[in-house]
């Protein structure tokens, strides 16, 4: 990230064959993310769309028809329809589910042999978010593992075009099955509400069939993968630097401080594709992003910019007075699921470290393999020992 920032407020980069401007300066990034001069609609504002959509391994990130790729009035229409599903009331109603899920997962960990190691990503960070978003969306239990595998594929930027297309087809088939189930047997969940809105309002101002499917795709993928990574990075940071954990236990910081500093220091999404210049955009350093060029938002680089957080920007510090970040985006595309993600991560950390006060990493932090992704920011595994090992 330092090398990328050293190239200026924005630098031209190659993303699996697509050229884009990686924006790393937080002031510039905030301006672009709130400007009508920048769009997320590739069809309307990216001349390279037609030649890229069928050949790029990350095509789903630009071809999906939902509020992630919408611009202007279309984005406002879609967001207005989705926002009630993430109301404060609905998120608060999930608190007992989150608490119970974490408790059950920790109970299962407690039952394991004391001498054995545990992959905390697989045993806690993964199952909690998939359970919460599945509850919110009404995904049946027998479909959850399938969605998890397919979402992992969406964020895996090492797949070939053929592999990515096959994964996309599988995702769409699974979403179509979910829609059919909820159409036949609706419940008190987001999928049922959106299906009802689709069926009652038709194509006018309501959701089209494609928008319905792709909106569910957005909710599942954004509500799952990102929260997994925040739990992952928070646990890793605290176990790498026990002094930070001691500050929390001594009351000098709370779990919300840990969550916000994790989001700043190691955001769940490093780089997010793509946005597009609606017109020529001059930059403070004299460069110009030409109309029609693609833009990559580099949240990880911006969050640690010394111009924003000073000389200690690269340091994880739960007592940092200002932990401002853009981990959930910025402007009109700010993540609707942020309150739910914060609830899940805070609950997971609090209960985990209460239950296992002697938890330790079972491998050096710098040896934890990263995810195969330029988008998703986490580790493939988090090996830990939950209790001290004793020698007879």
Coordinates of C-alpha atoms in Angstrom, one line a residue:
X1 CA 0.0 0.0 0.0
X2 CA 2.9 2.4 0.7
X3 CA 4.3 1.7 -2.8
X4 CA 0.9 2.5 -4.3
X5 CA 0.5 5.7 -2.3
X6 CA 4.0 6.7 -3.3
X7 CA 2.8 7.0 -6.9
X8 CA 0.5 9.9 -6.1
X9 CA -3.1 10.5 -5.4
X10 CA -4.0 8.1 -8.2
X11 CA -2.0 5.7 -10.2
X12 CA -2.7 3.6 -13.3
X13 CA -2.8 -0.1 -12.4
X14 CA -3.5 -3.3 -14.2
X15 CA -6.4 -5.4 -12.8
X16 CA -6.2 -8.8 -14.5
X17 CA -5.9 -7.1 -17.9
X18 CA -8.1 -4.1 -17.2
X19 CA -6.4 -0.7 -16.7
X20 CA -7.8 1.5 -14.0
X21 CA -6.8 4.4 -11.8
X22 CA -6.2 3.3 -8.2
X23 CA -7.1 6.2 -6.0
X24 CA -5.3 6.2 -2.6
X25 CA -5.5 9.8 -1.3
X26 CA -8.4 9.9 1.1
X27 CA -9.3 13.5 0.3
X28 CA -9.4 12.8 -3.4
X29 CA -11.3 9.6 -2.9
X30 CA -14.0 11.2 -0.8
X31 CA -14.4 13.9 -3.4
X32 CA -14.8 11.3 -6.2
X33 CA -17.1 9.1 -4.2
X34 CA -19.5 12.0 -3.7
X35 CA -19.3 13.5 -7.2
X36 CA -21.8 13.0 -10.0
X37 CA -18.7 13.0 -12.2
X38 CA -18.1 9.4 -11.1
X39 CA -20.4 6.5 -11.9
X40 CA -20.7 2.8 -11.1
X41 CA -22.8 2.1 -14.2
X42 CA -20.4 0.4 -16.6
X43 CA -23.0 0.0 -19.3
X44 CA -23.6 3.8 -19.6
X45 CA -20.2 5.2 -18.7
X46 CA -17.4 2.7 -19.5
X47 CA -16.6 2.4 -23.3
X48 CA -14.6 -0.8 -22.6
X49 CA -17.6 -2.6 -21.1
X50 CA -18.8 -4.5 -24.2
X51 CA -15.3 -5.8 -24.9
X52 CA -14.7 -6.7 -21.2
X53 CA -17.9 -8.1 -19.8
X54 CA -17.6 -11.6 -21.4
X55 CA -13.8 -12.0 -21.0
X56 CA -12.8 -10.5 -17.7
X57 CA -12.6 -12.9 -14.7
X58 CA -14.2 -10.2 -12.5
X59 CA -17.0 -9.5 -14.9
X60 CA -19.7 -10.1 -12.3
X61 CA -18.4 -7.1 -10.4
X62 CA -19.5 -4.9 -13.3
X63 CA -22.4 -6.8 -14.9
X64 CA -24.6 -7.3 -11.9
X65 CA -27.8 -5.3 -12.1
X66 CA -28.3 -4.0 -8.5
X67 CA -27.6 -0.9 -6.5
X68 CA -23.8 -1.7 -6.4
X69 CA -23.6 -0.9 -10.1
X70 CA -26.4 1.7 -10.3
X71 CA -25.9 5.4 -10.8
X72 CA -28.0 8.5 -10.0
X73 CA -31.8 8.0 -9.9
X74 CA -31.5 4.3 -10.5
X75 CA -29.3 3.9 -7.4
X76 CA -31.7 6.0 -5.3
X77 CA -34.6 3.9 -6.5
X78 CA -33.0 0.6 -5.6
X79 CA -31.5 1.7 -2.3
X80 CA -34.9 3.1 -1.2
X81 CA -36.4 -0.4 -1.8
X82 CA -33.6 -2.3 0.1
X83 CA -33.0 0.1 3.0
X84 CA -36.0 -1.1 5.1
X85 CA -34.5 -4.6 5.3
X86 CA -31.6 -3.1 7.3
X87 CA -33.6 -0.9 9.5
X88 CA -32.5 -0.4 13.1
X89 CA -35.4 -2.5 14.3
X90 CA -34.5 -5.4 12.0
X91 CA -30.8 -5.3 13.0
X92 CA -31.7 -5.1 16.7
X93 CA -34.0 -8.0 16.3
X94 CA -31.1 -10.1 15.1
X95 CA -29.1 -9.4 18.3
X96 CA -30.4 -12.6 20.1
X97 CA -29.6 -14.7 17.0
X98 CA -26.1 -13.3 16.9
X99 CA -25.5 -13.8 20.6
X100 CA -26.9 -17.4 20.4
X101 CA -24.9 -18.3 17.3
X102 CA -21.6 -17.1 18.8
X103 CA -22.3 -18.9 22.1
X104 CA -23.1 -22.1 20.3
X105 CA -19.9 -21.8 18.2
X106 CA -17.8 -21.2 21.3
X107 CA -19.5 -24.1 23.1
X108 CA -18.4 -26.3 20.2
X109 CA -14.9 -25.0 20.5
X110 CA -14.9 -25.6 24.3
X111 CA -15.6 -29.2 23.6
X112 CA -12.5 -29.7 21.6
X113 CA -9.4 -31.3 23.1
X114 CA -7.3 -28.7 24.9
X115 CA -4.0 -29.7 23.2
X116 CA -5.3 -29.3 19.7
X117 CA -5.1 -26.3 17.4
X118 CA -8.2 -24.7 15.9
X119 CA -8.8 -22.8 12.7
X120 CA -10.8 -19.8 14.0
X121 CA -11.7 -18.5 10.6
X122 CA -13.4 -21.8 9.8
X123 CA -14.9 -22.3 13.2
X124 CA -16.1 -18.8 14.1
X125 CA -15.4 -16.1 11.5
X126 CA -17.1 -18.0 8.7
X127 CA -20.2 -19.5 10.3
X128 CA -21.4 -16.4 12.3
X129 CA -21.9 -14.0 9.3
X130 CA -23.4 -16.7 7.1
X131 CA -25.9 -17.5 9.9
X132 CA -26.8 -13.9 10.4
X133 CA -27.3 -12.9 6.8
X134 CA -29.1 -16.2 6.1
X135 CA -31.5 -15.4 8.9
X136 CA -32.1 -11.9 7.6
X137 CA -32.6 -13.2 4.1
X138 CA -34.4 -16.4 4.9
X139 CA -31.9 -18.7 3.3
X140 CA -32.7 -22.4 4.3
X141 CA -30.0 -24.1 6.3
X142 CA -29.4 -26.7 3.6
X143 CA -28.4 -24.0 1.1
X144 CA -26.1 -22.0 3.3
X145 CA -22.9 -23.9 2.7
X146 CA -23.4 -23.8 -1.0
X147 CA -23.8 -20.0 -0.9
X148 CA -20.7 -19.7 1.2
X149 CA -18.6 -21.6 -1.3
X150 CA -20.0 -19.6 -4.2
X151 CA -19.4 -16.3 -2.5
X152 CA -15.8 -17.3 -1.8
X153 CA -15.5 -17.8 -5.5
X154 CA -16.8 -14.3 -6.3
X155 CA -14.0 -12.7 -4.2
X156 CA -11.3 -15.1 -5.5
X157 CA -9.3 -13.1 -8.1
X158 CA -7.2 -16.1 -9.1
X159 CA -10.0 -17.9 -11.0
X160 CA -9.8 -18.1 -14.7
X161 CA -12.6 -16.5 -16.8
X162 CA -14.1 -20.0 -17.4
X163 CA -14.0 -20.8 -13.6
X164 CA -15.5 -17.4 -12.8
X165 CA -18.3 -17.8 -15.3
X166 CA -19.1 -21.3 -14.0
X167 CA -19.3 -19.9 -10.4
X168 CA -21.5 -17.1 -11.6
X169 CA -23.9 -19.6 -13.3
X170 CA -24.0 -21.7 -10.1
X171 CA -24.8 -18.6 -8.0
X172 CA -27.6 -17.5 -10.2
X173 CA -29.1 -21.0 -10.2
X174 CA -29.0 -21.0 -6.4
X175 CA -30.6 -17.6 -6.2
X176 CA -33.3 -18.6 -8.6
X177 CA -34.1 -21.6 -6.4
X178 CA -34.2 -19.3 -3.3
X179 CA -36.6 -16.9 -5.1
X180 CA -38.9 -19.9 -6.1
X181 CA -39.0 -21.2 -2.5
X182 CA -39.9 -17.8 -1.1
X183 CA -42.5 -17.2 -3.8
X184 CA -44.2 -20.4 -2.9
X185 CA -43.7 -20.2 0.9
X186 CA -43.0 -16.5 1.9
X187 CA -41.7 -15.7 5.4
X188 CA -40.7 -12.7 7.5
X189 CA -37.4 -12.2 5.7
X190 CA -35.8 -9.8 3.2
X191 CA -36.1 -12.2 0.3
X192 CA -39.8 -12.7 0.8
X193 CA -40.3 -9.0 1.0
X194 CA -38.4 -8.3 -2.2
X195 CA -40.2 -11.1 -4.0
X196 CA -43.5 -9.7 -2.9
X197 CA -42.5 -6.2 -4.0
X198 CA -41.4 -7.6 -7.4
X199 CA -44.6 -9.5 -7.9
X200 CA -46.9 -6.7 -6.8
X201 CA -45.3 -3.7 -8.5
X202 CA -44.1 -5.3 -11.7
X203 CA -41.5 -3.6 -13.8
X204 CA -42.4 0.0 -13.3
X205 CA -40.6 1.5 -10.3
X206 CA -40.3 -2.0 -8.7
X207 CA -37.6 -4.5 -9.2
X208 CA -37.2 -6.4 -12.5
X209 CA -36.5 -10.1 -12.3
X210 CA -32.8 -9.5 -12.9
X211 CA -32.6 -6.7 -10.3
X212 CA -34.3 -9.0 -7.7
X213 CA -31.8 -11.8 -8.3
X214 CA -28.8 -9.5 -8.4
X215 CA -29.9 -7.6 -5.3
X216 CA -30.0 -10.9 -3.4
X217 CA -26.6 -11.7 -4.7
X218 CA -25.3 -8.3 -3.4
X219 CA -26.9 -8.8 0.0
X220 CA -25.5 -12.3 0.5
X221 CA -22.0 -11.6 -0.7
X222 CA -21.6 -8.2 1.0
X223 CA -23.2 -9.4 4.2
X224 CA -21.0 -12.5 4.5
X225 CA -17.5 -12.1 3.1
X226 CA -16.7 -8.7 4.5
X227 CA -17.8 -9.5 8.1
X228 CA -15.7 -12.7 8.0
X229 CA -12.6 -10.7 7.2
X230 CA -13.2 -8.1 10.0
X231 CA -13.5 -10.8 12.6
X232 CA -10.4 -12.4 11.1
X233 CA -8.3 -9.3 11.1
X234 CA -9.4 -8.1 14.6
X235 CA -8.5 -11.5 16.2
X236 CA -5.2 -11.6 14.3
X237 CA -4.3 -8.0 15.4
X238 CA -5.1 -8.6 19.0
X239 CA -3.2 -11.9 19.2
X240 CA -0.2 -10.4 17.3
X241 CA 0.0 -7.5 19.8
X242 CA -1.1 -8.7 23.2
X243 CA -0.5 -5.2 24.6
X244 CA -3.5 -4.0 22.6
X245 CA -5.7 -6.7 24.1
X246 CA -4.5 -5.8 27.5
X247 CA -5.7 -2.2 27.0
X248 CA -9.2 -3.5 26.3
X249 CA -9.1 -5.8 29.3
X250 CA -7.9 -2.9 31.5
X251 CA -10.8 -0.7 30.3
X252 CA -8.7 1.8 28.3
X253 CA -10.6 0.8 25.2
X254 CA -13.7 -1.2 24.4
X255 CA -14.7 -3.7 21.8
X256 CA -16.2 -1.0 19.6
X257 CA -12.8 0.7 19.5
X258 CA -11.2 -2.6 18.4
X259 CA -13.8 -3.0 15.6
X260 CA -13.3 0.6 14.3
X261 CA -9.5 0.4 14.4
X262 CA -9.6 -2.9 12.6
X263 CA -11.8 -1.4 9.9
X264 CA -9.3 1.4 9.6
X265 CA -6.1 -0.6 9.8
X266 CA -7.2 -3.7 7.8
X267 CA -10.5 -3.1 6.0
X268 CA -12.4 -6.1 4.8
X269 CA -12.1 -4.9 1.2
X270 CA -8.7 -3.7 0.1
X271 CA -9.6 -2.5 -3.4
X272 CA -13.1 -2.3 -4.9
X273 CA -13.8 -2.4 -8.6
X274 CA -15.0 -0.4 -10.4
X275 CA -16.2 3.2 -11.0
X276 CA -16.0 5.3 -14.1
X277 CA -15.2 8.9 -15.0
X278 CA -18.3 10.5 -16.5
X279 CA -16.2 13.4 -17.6
X280 CA -12.5 14.4 -17.4
X281 CA -11.5 14.7 -13.7
X282 CA -8.5 16.8 -12.8
X283 CA -6.5 15.7 -9.8
X284 CA -4.5 17.9 -7.4
X285 CA -1.2 16.7 -8.6
X286 CA -2.0 17.8 -12.2
X287 CA -3.0 14.4 -13.5
X288 CA -6.3 14.0 -15.3
X289 CA -8.5 10.9 -15.2
X290 CA -10.0 11.0 -18.7
X291 CA -13.7 10.5 -19.3
X292 CA -14.6 6.9 -19.6
X293 CA -11.6 5.6 -17.7
X294 CA -12.1 3.0 -14.9
X295 CA -11.4 3.9 -11.3
X296 CA -10.4 1.5 -8.5
X297 CA -11.2 2.6 -4.9
X298 CA -8.2 1.6 -2.8
X299 CA -9.7 1.7 0.7
X300 CA -6.8 0.0 2.4
X301 CA -4.2 2.5 1.1
X302 CA -6.5 5.5 1.9
X303 CA -7.3 4.4 5.4
X304 CA -3.6 4.3 6.3
X305 CA -2.7 7.6 4.6
X306 CA -0.3 9.6 6.8
X307 CA -2.1 12.7 5.6
X308 CA -5.2 11.4 7.4
X309 CA -3.9 9.5 10.4
X310 CA -0.4 10.9 10.8
X311 CA 3.0 9.2 11.2
X312 CA 1.4 6.3 13.1
X313 CA -1.1 5.5 10.4
X314 CA 0.4 2.0 9.8
X315 CA 0.2 1.1 13.5
X316 CA -2.8 -0.8 15.0
X317 CA -3.8 1.3 18.1
X318 CA -7.2 0.7 19.8
X319 CA -6.7 3.9 21.8
X320 CA -6.2 6.0 18.6
X321 CA -8.4 9.1 19.2
X322 CA -9.7 9.3 15.6
X323 CA -10.4 6.1 13.9
X324 CA -12.1 7.5 10.8
X325 CA -12.1 5.1 7.8
X326 CA -13.9 4.3 4.6
X327 CA -14.1 0.5 5.2
X328 CA -17.9 0.7 4.5
X329 CA -17.5 3.0 1.6
X330 CA -18.4 6.7 1.5
X331 CA -21.2 8.8 0.1
X332 CA -24.4 7.4 -1.4
X333 CA -22.9 3.9 -1.7
X334 CA -22.2 3.6 2.0
X335 CA -22.9 0.0 3.1
X336 CA -26.4 -0.5 4.4
X337 CA -25.2 -3.5 6.4
X338 CA -22.7 -1.7 8.5
X339 CA -24.7 -1.8 11.7
X340 CA -25.2 -5.5 11.4
X341 CA -21.5 -6.1 10.7
X342 CA -20.5 -4.1 13.7
X343 CA -23.0 -6.0 15.9
X344 CA -21.6 -9.3 14.7
X345 CA -17.9 -8.5 15.1
X346 CA -18.3 -6.8 18.5
X347 CA -20.3 -9.7 19.8
X348 CA -17.9 -12.3 18.5
X349 CA -14.8 -10.6 20.0
X350 CA -16.4 -9.9 23.4
X351 CA -17.6 -13.5 23.9
X352 CA -14.5 -15.1 22.3
X353 CA -12.0 -13.4 24.6
X354 CA -14.2 -13.8 27.7
X355 CA -14.5 -17.5 27.0
X356 CA -10.8 -18.1 26.1
X357 CA -8.7 -15.6 28.0
X358 CA -5.5 -17.5 27.2
X359 CA -6.1 -17.8 23.4
X360 CA -2.9 -17.6 21.3
X361 CA -1.9 -17.7 17.7
X362 CA -0.5 -21.1 16.7
X363 CA 1.6 -19.7 14.0
X364 CA 3.5 -16.4 13.5
X365 CA 1.2 -13.7 12.1
X366 CA 3.5 -13.1 9.1
X367 CA 3.1 -16.7 8.1
X368 CA -0.6 -16.7 7.9
X369 CA -1.5 -17.2 4.1
X370 CA -3.5 -14.4 2.7
X371 CA -6.7 -14.9 0.7
X372 CA -6.1 -15.3 -3.0
X373 CA -7.8 -12.0 -3.8
X374 CA -6.9 -8.4 -4.6
X375 CA -10.4 -7.4 -3.2
X376 CA -11.0 -9.4 -0.1
X377 CA -8.6 -8.8 2.9
X378 CA -8.2 -11.7 5.1
X379 CA -6.3 -15.0 5.8
X380 CA -7.0 -18.5 4.5
X381 CA -6.8 -19.8 8.1
X382 CA -6.3 -18.4 11.6
X383 CA -4.7 -21.3 13.6
X384 CA -5.0 -20.7 17.3
X385 CA -4.6 -22.5 20.6
X386 CA -7.5 -21.8 22.8
X387 CA -5.9 -22.9 26.1
X388 CA -2.3 -23.2 27.4
X389 CA -0.7 -26.6 26.6
X390 CA 0.6 -28.3 29.7
X391 CA 3.4 -30.9 29.9
X392 CA 2.8 -33.8 32.3

